[in-house]
Tab-separated table of C-alpha atoms in Angstrom:
chain	number	residue	atom	x	y	z
P	1	MET	CA	133.824	100.390	62.391
P	2	SER	CA	136.997	98.441	63.079
P	3	LYS	CA	137.134	97.333	66.686
P	4	SER	CA	140.049	97.464	69.041
P	5	ASP	CA	140.439	94.946	71.849
P	6	ASP	CA	139.349	97.461	74.475
P	7	SER	CA	136.246	98.770	72.705
P	8	PHE	CA	132.659	97.534	72.664
P	9	GLY	CA	130.101	98.177	69.969
P	10	ILE	CA	126.503	98.924	70.897
P	11	ALA	CA	123.213	98.763	69.012
P	12	ILE	CA	120.303	100.763	70.437
P	13	ILE	CA	116.987	99.113	69.627
P	14	GLY	CA	114.182	101.604	70.151
P	15	ALA	CA	115.159	105.210	69.363
P	16	GLY	CA	113.026	106.963	71.958
P	17	GLU	CA	113.897	109.342	74.762
P	18	ARG	CA	115.223	106.680	77.117
P	19	GLY	CA	117.400	104.755	74.694
P	20	VAL	CA	118.912	107.621	72.725
P	21	TYR	CA	118.503	110.917	74.557
P	22	PHE	CA	119.355	109.566	78.003
P	23	ILE	CA	121.399	106.347	77.845
P	24	GLY	CA	122.834	106.848	74.355
P	25	SER	CA	123.751	110.462	75.023
P	26	ARG	CA	125.469	109.544	78.297
P	27	ILE	CA	127.443	106.829	76.476
P	28	ALA	CA	128.574	109.303	73.811
P	29	GLU	CA	129.453	111.999	76.374
P	30	ALA	CA	131.703	109.536	78.235
P	31	ALA	CA	133.289	108.075	75.097
P	32	ARG	CA	136.769	109.402	75.884
P	33	ASP	CA	136.715	107.615	79.255
P	34	THR	CA	135.178	104.310	78.176
P	35	GLY	CA	135.440	101.812	75.354
P	36	LEU	CA	131.743	102.058	74.545
P	37	ARG	CA	130.684	103.143	71.069
P	38	VAL	CA	127.160	103.235	69.701
P	39	ILE	CA	127.479	101.586	66.284
P	40	GLY	CA	123.921	102.131	65.189
P	41	VAL	CA	120.264	102.612	66.017
P	42	PHE	CA	117.185	100.685	64.983
P	43	ASP	CA	113.581	101.839	65.268
P	44	ARG	CA	110.404	100.824	63.473
P	45	LEU	CA	110.050	104.542	62.547
P	46	ALA	CA	112.760	105.265	59.978
P	47	ASP	CA	112.722	109.042	60.449
P	48	ARG	CA	113.090	108.707	64.217
P	49	ALA	CA	116.062	106.408	63.798
P	50	GLU	CA	117.752	108.772	61.315
P	51	LEU	CA	117.343	111.762	63.611
P	52	ALA	CA	118.527	109.747	66.614
P	53	ALA	CA	121.685	108.626	64.820
P	54	ALA	CA	122.409	112.207	63.767
P	55	HIS	CA	121.938	113.390	67.353
P	56	LEU	CA	124.378	110.832	68.762
P	57	SER	CA	126.933	111.575	66.043
P	58	THR	CA	126.745	115.243	67.073
P	59	VAL	CA	127.386	114.327	70.705
P	60	TYR	CA	130.447	112.305	69.688
P	61	ARG	CA	131.777	115.274	67.724
P	62	SER	CA	131.168	117.546	70.708
P	63	VAL	CA	133.669	115.484	72.739
P	64	GLY	CA	136.184	115.542	69.900
P	65	LEU	CA	135.549	112.128	68.344
P	66	ASP	CA	134.918	111.571	64.673
P	67	HIS	CA	132.411	108.750	65.090
P	68	GLU	CA	129.311	108.428	62.932
P	69	VAL	CA	126.358	106.463	64.254
P	70	ARG	CA	124.434	104.659	61.533
P	71	VAL	CA	120.894	103.384	61.132
P	72	PHE	CA	120.167	99.671	61.033
P	73	ALA	CA	117.506	98.825	58.461
P	74	THR	CA	116.113	95.836	60.343
P	75	LEU	CA	116.130	94.278	63.782
P	76	ASP	CA	118.088	91.320	62.431
P	77	GLU	CA	120.748	93.652	61.025
P	78	ALA	CA	121.096	95.355	64.400
P	79	THR	CA	121.383	92.133	66.373
P	80	ALA	CA	123.568	90.228	63.904
P	81	ASP	CA	126.165	92.908	63.097
P	82	SER	CA	129.644	91.611	63.946
P	83	ALA	CA	130.689	95.016	65.332
P	84	VAL	CA	127.936	94.891	67.954
P	85	ASP	CA	128.711	93.385	71.363
P	86	LEU	CA	125.746	94.759	73.299
P	87	ALA	CA	122.111	95.384	72.410
P	88	ILE	CA	120.375	98.096	74.425
P	89	VAL	CA	116.652	97.317	74.282
P	90	THR	CA	114.482	100.372	74.885
P	91	THR	CA	111.439	99.621	72.766
P	92	HIS	CA	107.873	99.935	74.033
P	93	THR	CA	107.528	97.536	76.951
P	94	ASP	CA	105.215	95.130	75.147
P	95	SER	CA	107.931	94.741	72.479
P	96	HIS	CA	110.843	93.758	74.721
P	97	ARG	CA	110.801	90.014	74.184
P	98	GLU	CA	111.628	89.743	70.474
P	99	PRO	CA	114.769	91.943	70.402
P	100	VAL	CA	116.092	90.223	73.539
P	101	GLU	CA	115.608	86.788	71.984
P	102	ARG	CA	117.144	87.894	68.676
P	103	ALA	CA	120.152	89.493	70.389
P	104	VAL	CA	121.016	86.519	72.600
P	105	ALA	CA	120.518	84.162	69.638
P	106	HIS	CA	123.306	86.102	67.895
P	107	GLY	CA	125.542	85.874	70.963
P	108	LYS	CA	125.152	89.503	72.033
P	109	ARG	CA	125.058	90.789	75.571
P	110	VAL	CA	121.848	92.610	76.461
P	111	TYR	CA	120.846	95.621	78.504
P	112	LEU	CA	117.054	95.630	78.956
P	113	ASP	CA	115.339	98.710	80.238
P	114	LYS	CA	112.630	98.418	82.859
P	115	PRO	CA	109.972	97.125	83.180
P	116	ILE	CA	110.906	93.668	81.974
P	117	SER	CA	107.620	93.306	80.080
P	118	VAL	CA	103.874	93.788	80.299
P	119	THR	CA	102.986	90.118	80.744
P	120	LEU	CA	104.413	87.404	82.962
P	121	SER	CA	104.517	85.065	79.976
P	122	ASP	CA	106.903	87.406	78.129
P	123	ALA	CA	108.956	87.879	81.298
P	124	GLU	CA	109.335	84.142	81.732
P	125	GLU	CA	110.381	83.719	78.088
P	126	ILE	CA	113.004	86.441	78.531
P	127	ALA	CA	114.297	84.488	81.534
P	128	VAL	CA	114.453	81.356	79.367
P	129	ALA	CA	116.410	83.249	76.698
P	130	GLU	CA	118.875	84.435	79.332
P	131	GLN	CA	119.324	80.896	80.643
P	132	ARG	CA	119.929	79.532	77.152
P	133	SER	CA	122.509	82.208	76.420
P	134	GLY	CA	124.598	81.396	79.491
P	135	GLN	CA	125.135	85.143	79.957
P	136	PRO	CA	123.349	87.465	82.403
P	137	ILE	CA	121.114	90.233	81.109
P	138	MET	CA	121.539	93.630	82.746
P	139	MET	CA	118.382	95.525	83.688
P	140	GLY	CA	117.810	99.237	84.052
P	141	PHE	CA	116.185	99.817	87.421
P	142	THR	CA	117.831	103.220	87.836
P	143	ARG	CA	117.644	103.341	91.617
P	144	ARG	CA	120.125	100.447	91.706
P	145	TYR	CA	122.634	102.880	90.145
P	146	GLU	CA	121.750	105.903	92.294
P	147	GLN	CA	123.972	106.480	95.330
P	148	PRO	CA	121.415	107.593	97.976
P	149	TRP	CA	119.268	104.515	97.303
P	150	ILE	CA	122.315	102.245	97.414
P	151	GLU	CA	123.426	103.818	100.697
P	152	SER	CA	119.934	103.622	102.214
P	153	VAL	CA	119.689	99.910	101.520
P	154	ARG	CA	123.231	99.353	102.759
P	155	LEU	CA	122.407	101.101	106.042
P	156	ALA	CA	119.190	99.110	106.401
P	157	HIS	CA	120.995	95.815	105.795
P	158	GLY	CA	123.958	96.791	107.967
P	159	GLY	CA	122.108	96.886	111.293
P	160	ARG	CA	122.255	100.644	111.837
P	161	ILE	CA	118.486	100.794	112.439
P	162	GLY	CA	118.101	97.209	113.629
P	163	THR	CA	116.066	94.733	111.620
P	164	PRO	CA	113.859	96.485	109.044
P	165	ARG	CA	110.198	96.069	109.974
P	166	MET	CA	108.301	98.601	107.867
P	167	VAL	CA	108.929	100.497	104.634
P	168	LEU	CA	107.111	103.446	103.098
P	169	LEU	CA	108.085	104.419	99.571
P	170	ARG	CA	106.254	107.602	98.681
P	171	SER	CA	106.194	108.579	95.021
P	172	VAL	CA	104.088	111.611	94.169
P	173	ILE	CA	105.640	112.637	90.881
P	174	PRO	CA	103.410	114.620	88.493
P	175	TYR	CA	103.989	112.235	85.615
P	176	THR	CA	100.926	113.216	83.628
P	177	ARG	CA	103.138	112.540	80.599
P	178	TYR	CA	102.021	108.920	80.996
P	179	LEU	CA	98.706	110.090	79.556
P	180	GLN	CA	100.471	111.937	76.736
P	181	LEU	CA	102.822	109.205	75.542
P	182	TRP	CA	102.391	105.576	74.465
P	183	HIS	CA	102.174	104.628	78.150
P	184	ARG	CA	98.492	105.648	78.106
P	185	SER	CA	97.804	102.208	76.617
P	186	GLY	CA	98.001	99.517	79.258
P	187	ALA	CA	98.584	96.904	76.568
P	188	ARG	CA	101.779	98.673	75.469
P	189	SER	CA	103.177	99.818	78.824
P	190	GLY	CA	101.424	97.881	81.547
P	191	GLY	CA	100.303	101.263	82.868
P	192	ALA	CA	101.951	103.716	85.239
P	193	LEU	CA	102.085	101.125	88.008
P	194	ASN	CA	104.275	98.997	85.766
P	195	ASP	CA	106.393	101.669	84.106
P	196	LYS	CA	107.165	103.705	87.229
P	197	GLY	CA	106.052	101.297	89.943
P	198	SER	CA	108.387	98.580	88.660
P	199	HIS	CA	111.254	100.670	90.068
P	200	HIS	CA	109.522	100.907	93.407
P	201	PHE	CA	108.618	97.246	93.746
P	202	ASP	CA	112.209	96.376	92.893
P	203	VAL	CA	113.334	98.651	95.745
P	204	LEU	CA	110.938	96.951	98.170
P	205	ASN	CA	112.277	93.524	97.183
P	206	TRP	CA	115.843	94.844	97.458
P	207	ILE	CA	115.207	96.002	101.012
P	208	ALA	CA	113.478	92.700	101.849
P	209	ASP	CA	116.871	91.067	101.195
P	210	GLY	CA	115.705	87.669	100.006
P	211	ALA	CA	112.443	87.490	101.942
P	212	GLN	CA	109.508	86.383	99.808
P	213	PRO	CA	106.355	88.473	99.289
P	214	VAL	CA	103.330	86.467	100.401
P	215	GLN	CA	100.478	88.964	100.118
P	216	VAL	CA	99.763	92.080	98.083
P	217	SER	CA	96.748	94.336	98.519
P	218	ALA	CA	96.022	97.564	96.677
P	219	THR	CA	93.453	100.317	96.534
P	220	GLY	CA	93.236	103.248	94.147
P	221	GLY	CA	92.869	103.181	90.399
P	222	VAL	CA	91.503	106.030	88.274
P	223	SER	CA	90.979	109.314	90.106
P	224	GLY	CA	88.675	110.995	87.619
P	225	ILE	CA	90.989	114.008	87.368
P	226	PHE	CA	91.597	113.221	83.710
P	227	THR	CA	88.047	112.427	82.640
P	228	PRO	CA	88.011	112.204	78.835
P	229	ASP	CA	86.901	115.384	77.091
P	230	PRO	CA	85.985	114.825	73.428
P	231	THR	CA	85.928	118.613	72.878
P	232	ALA	CA	89.609	119.016	73.764
P	233	ALA	CA	92.234	119.188	71.039
P	234	ALA	CA	93.905	115.856	70.359
P	235	ARG	CA	97.390	117.110	71.259
P	236	CYS	CA	99.098	119.997	73.035
P	237	SER	CA	100.507	121.483	69.833
P	238	GLU	CA	96.971	121.993	68.558
P	239	CYS	CA	95.551	123.451	71.783
P	240	ASP	CA	95.283	127.020	73.067
P	241	ARG	CA	93.742	126.255	76.466
P	242	ASP	CA	95.374	127.412	79.690
P	243	CYS	CA	96.420	123.965	80.942
P	244	PRO	CA	98.829	122.987	83.736
P	245	TYR	CA	99.603	119.712	81.964
P	246	ARG	CA	100.903	121.093	78.673
P	247	ARG	CA	103.698	118.804	77.472
P	248	HIS	CA	107.265	120.151	77.783
P	249	GLU	CA	106.035	123.166	79.760
P	250	THR	CA	105.367	121.558	83.135
P	251	LEU	CA	107.797	122.042	85.997
P	252	ILE	CA	108.647	118.348	86.123
P	253	ASP	CA	109.474	118.292	82.395
P	254	LYS	CA	111.763	121.299	82.747
P	255	PHE	CA	113.380	119.920	85.913
P	256	GLU	CA	114.145	116.586	84.252
P	257	GLY	CA	115.554	118.207	81.131
P	258	VAL	CA	112.729	117.242	78.799
P	259	GLY	CA	111.376	120.735	78.303
P	260	ARG	CA	111.735	120.267	74.552
P	261	VAL	CA	110.806	117.773	71.863
P	262	PRO	CA	113.841	115.503	71.229
P	263	ASN	CA	113.321	115.641	67.475
P	264	VAL	CA	110.613	116.568	64.978
P	265	SER	CA	109.461	112.976	64.468
P	266	TRP	CA	107.373	113.338	67.620
P	267	GLN	CA	105.745	116.447	66.176
P	268	THR	CA	104.999	114.948	62.774
P	269	ALA	CA	103.815	111.556	64.076
P	270	GLU	CA	100.099	110.981	63.667
P	271	GLU	CA	99.589	107.785	65.659
P	272	VAL	CA	98.808	108.325	69.343
P	273	HIS	CA	101.496	105.852	70.404
P	274	ASP	CA	104.163	107.613	68.300
P	275	ARG	CA	103.715	111.219	69.436
P	276	ASN	CA	104.520	112.653	72.837
P	277	ASP	CA	102.037	115.459	73.394
P	278	THR	CA	98.631	113.789	73.310
P	279	CYS	CA	96.129	115.719	75.440
P	280	VAL	CA	95.697	114.240	78.916
P	281	TYR	CA	91.943	114.427	78.317
P	282	HIS	CA	92.062	112.650	74.956
P	283	PRO	CA	89.793	109.569	75.012
P	284	GLY	CA	91.385	106.150	74.976
P	285	ALA	CA	93.709	106.104	78.001
P	286	ASP	CA	93.087	103.038	80.167
P	287	ILE	CA	95.720	103.260	82.903
P	288	ASP	CA	95.478	103.797	86.657
P	289	ASP	CA	96.813	107.074	88.032
P	290	HIS	CA	97.190	106.353	91.763
P	291	ALA	CA	97.450	103.473	94.212
P	292	VAL	CA	98.354	102.524	97.750
P	293	VAL	CA	99.920	99.061	97.657
P	294	THR	CA	100.938	97.029	100.696
P	295	VAL	CA	103.265	94.037	100.427
P	296	GLN	CA	103.645	91.517	103.265
P	297	TYR	CA	106.858	89.448	103.250
P	298	ASP	CA	107.421	86.095	104.919
P	299	SER	CA	110.043	87.696	107.167
P	300	GLY	CA	107.354	89.890	108.731
P	301	LEU	CA	108.429	92.993	106.828
P	302	VAL	CA	105.518	95.173	105.735
P	303	ALA	CA	106.165	97.556	102.834
P	304	THR	CA	103.851	100.178	101.366
P	305	LEU	CA	104.002	102.071	98.092
P	306	PHE	CA	102.107	105.389	98.131
P	307	PHE	CA	101.904	106.317	94.473
P	308	ALA	CA	100.338	109.010	92.292
P	309	ILE	CA	101.135	110.495	88.887
P	310	PHE	CA	99.261	113.725	89.639
P	311	GLY	CA	99.767	116.456	92.205
P	312	PRO	CA	102.076	119.473	92.309
P	313	TRP	CA	105.747	119.384	91.485
P	314	ALA	CA	107.749	119.509	94.720
P	315	THR	CA	111.251	118.708	95.913
P	316	ASP	CA	110.041	115.884	98.160
P	317	GLN	CA	108.321	114.087	95.304
P	318	GLU	CA	109.953	110.747	96.124
P	319	THR	CA	111.007	109.619	99.593
P	320	LEU	CA	111.982	106.316	101.176
P	321	GLU	CA	111.432	105.599	104.874
P	322	ILE	CA	112.607	102.389	106.527
P	323	ILE	CA	111.659	101.639	110.138
P	324	GLY	CA	113.802	99.173	112.060
P	325	ASP	CA	113.378	97.830	115.558
P	326	SER	CA	115.971	100.276	116.922
P	327	GLY	CA	115.914	103.205	114.500
P	328	ARG	CA	114.774	104.582	111.179
P	329	LEU	CA	116.049	106.300	108.080
P	330	ARG	CA	114.348	108.657	105.682
P	331	MET	CA	115.868	109.416	102.292
P	332	GLU	CA	114.750	112.226	100.012
P	333	ARG	CA	115.596	111.535	96.403
P	334	HIS	CA	115.693	115.171	95.279
P	335	SER	CA	118.453	116.178	97.707
P	336	GLY	CA	119.969	112.736	98.169
P	337	ASP	CA	120.101	113.310	101.939
P	338	ILE	CA	119.408	110.532	104.443
P	339	ASP	CA	118.054	111.411	107.896
P	340	LEU	CA	119.298	108.584	110.132
P	341	VAL	CA	118.045	107.860	113.659
P	342	GLU	CA	119.807	105.113	115.630
P	343	GLN	CA	119.899	103.519	119.090
P	344	HIS	CA	116.222	104.067	119.862
P	345	GLY	CA	116.609	107.788	119.223
P	346	ARG	CA	119.836	108.368	121.171
P	347	ALA	CA	121.762	109.232	117.995
P	348	ARG	CA	120.737	111.186	114.924
P	349	SER	CA	122.741	112.226	111.877
P	350	MET	CA	122.343	113.425	108.311
P	351	VAL	CA	124.106	111.466	105.599
P	352	HIS	CA	124.999	113.605	102.572
P	353	HIS	CA	126.102	112.416	99.162
P	354	PRO	CA	128.038	115.033	97.211
P	355	ASN	CA	127.813	113.772	93.651
P	356	PRO	CA	129.175	115.653	90.639
P	357	ASP	CA	126.828	113.638	88.402
P	358	ARG	CA	123.571	114.616	90.159
P	359	SER	CA	122.731	117.306	87.634
P	360	SER	CA	122.696	114.682	84.885
P	361	SER	CA	119.702	112.482	84.034
P	362	HIS	CA	118.127	110.409	86.800
P	363	TYR	CA	120.184	112.244	89.426
P	364	GLY	CA	123.396	110.890	87.927
P	365	ALA	CA	122.231	107.271	87.811
P	366	ASP	CA	122.575	107.154	84.026
P	367	ARG	CA	126.249	108.105	84.183
P	368	GLU	CA	126.822	105.352	86.737
P	369	LEU	CA	124.837	103.029	84.486
P	370	VAL	CA	127.284	103.720	81.645
P	371	ARG	CA	130.212	102.867	83.917
P	372	LYS	CA	128.447	99.662	84.980
P	373	LEU	CA	127.726	98.794	81.333
P	374	GLU	CA	131.428	98.841	80.531
P	375	ARG	CA	132.222	96.643	83.535
P	376	PHE	CA	129.344	94.328	82.576
P	377	LEU	CA	130.858	93.909	79.110
P	378	LYS	CA	134.189	93.106	80.722
P	379	GLY	CA	132.592	90.286	82.703
P	380	GLU	CA	131.314	91.875	85.911
P	381	THR	CA	127.943	90.672	87.211
P	382	PRO	CA	125.369	93.450	86.800
P	383	PRO	CA	123.778	94.911	89.946
P	384	VAL	CA	120.279	93.930	88.813
P	385	GLY	CA	118.972	91.531	86.222
P	386	VAL	CA	116.162	89.444	84.824
P	387	ALA	CA	115.296	87.624	88.065
P	388	GLU	CA	114.652	90.962	89.762
P	389	GLY	CA	112.661	92.104	86.730
P	390	VAL	CA	110.391	89.071	86.962
P	391	ASP	CA	109.979	89.522	90.730
P	392	SER	CA	109.026	93.170	90.274
P	393	LEU	CA	106.477	92.319	87.587
P	394	ARG	CA	104.914	89.719	89.881
P	395	LEU	CA	104.250	92.450	92.436
P	396	VAL	CA	102.931	94.792	89.736
P	397	THR	CA	100.608	92.079	88.453
P	398	ALA	CA	99.400	91.162	91.936
P	399	ALA	CA	98.769	94.833	92.745
P	400	GLN	CA	96.792	95.344	89.542
P	401	MET	CA	94.702	92.265	90.247
P	402	SER	CA	94.010	93.504	93.767
P	403	LEU	CA	93.084	96.953	92.450
P	404	ALA	CA	90.652	95.440	89.976
P	405	GLU	CA	89.035	93.331	92.687
P	406	GLY	CA	88.479	95.985	95.323
P	407	GLY	CA	91.592	95.356	97.373
P	408	ARG	CA	91.420	91.555	97.571
P	409	PRO	CA	94.746	90.220	98.886
P	410	VAL	CA	96.751	88.389	96.209
P	411	ASP	CA	99.609	85.958	96.777
P	412	PRO	CA	102.206	86.814	94.083
P	413	ARG	CA	103.867	83.410	94.476
P	414	LYS	CA	100.757	81.703	93.186
P	415	LEU	CA	100.258	83.770	90.049
P	416	SER	CA	100.216	81.592	86.957
P	417	VAL	CA	100.421	82.782	83.389
P	418	ALA	CA	97.009	81.206	82.746
P	419	GLU	CA	95.401	82.970	85.713
P	420	VAL	CA	96.761	86.371	84.744
P	421	ALA	CA	95.603	85.950	81.149
P	422	GLN	CA	91.972	85.417	82.163
C-alpha cells in the first residue's frame, strides 16, 4: 500500500474477536472518515489470520473502498513493515510483552488491549519499553472511551456531590464465556478478575484522582456452580444437553452481538485455548468466578467492587455508585443514565446521554476508540496508558493474593515481583 500524508497503516497482532471483529471492524467501517487503514493481520494460527483478513477486506468493500488486508507471515514482518505506523496488540494476555517490545523497537506506535499483562514483571517490562521508545502507549480500558463513565467521573471530580467518599462498582455480567474460551486458564488470562476486573480497578483509580491505594482485601473465589463434570461433552458443538450456558445462544452473547462464531477456525480448532465453545463443566479451568474487593485509598476514599461472572442476564448488569459528602450519583451502564442527587438531597436530576453509537460494540466505546486512535497517531496524548495498566494490575494482584489468603489485607504499594512469583 502506498501511503498518503494523512493516512496511517495498522497491523493487528492477534486475530481474535477483540482485535479483528470489534476494533478492526470499527476501523474499517469508519475508513471514509479517518485515515486509518488495516494493512495486515498476524496470528500464530494461519487459518485464523487468513479468515480475519478476508473479513476486514469485506468490510472495506462494504463502505466502498477497494482495500485488501493481507496476512503477515511472522511477528517481525508485522512490526517491521514500513507501511505500518501502529501495532494493535490483542493477543492472549500472557503474550502481550513480546509484540509490544518488537513494535516499539521498530519505531511503531502501539495500542495495547487490556489487561496490560498477567504478571507484574511483564507489566514493568512493557513500561520500560514505553520509556525507551519515548512515545506513549495507548491502552484499551473501554470505559475511558464510554460517555456515561466519562461524565460520571467528571461529575464526581467537579464537586457536584462534594468530595467522593465511597464507591460501589457492581458488575454482575453472566460472562460464563470465560470458562469457554482461553480465559479459563489463569496462566494465559490472569483469570476473570484480571480480564474483566482490570476495567473496574482502572475505574476505581480514575475516580480516586491521584490518591494511592494502601489496602486491598477480597473474599470470594470459586462458587462451585461450575464443578467439573468429566461426563459432559468437551464443547458445546458436541453436546445435546439442555444448558443455559451454551455458547453463542445465551442472552448476553446475543445482546453483545456475538451470537455467532466469527469464523470457522474456532469450530475446527482442537486445542482448548484456541476454540471458543469449551463446556463450562470441562475439567481444567482454574479461575475465580466471583469476588467482593474493597480498596482503601490514602485520601480516605473506600471503593468496593462487587463482581460475578454468573447470574441472570439483566439490564442493570453493571452500575457505578459514588457517594460524596453532599450527594451521590448512580450510573447504569446499559441505559447510560446517571441519577444525580445534590445539595444533601435538595436537588435531584437524571442525566441522559443520547449517543448514536450506543448500538455498536461496547456501547459505542469502540467507535470512540477509533476516533481517539487517529488523534493518538497525530500526536494527541491517549486518555489511558501503561501507567494506568500497571496500577490496575497491582490491584488485581493484591486482590488475588487476598482471596487466596482468606481475605488478608494486602498493600499493593509493597508488592514486589519476587513476592508475587512465590
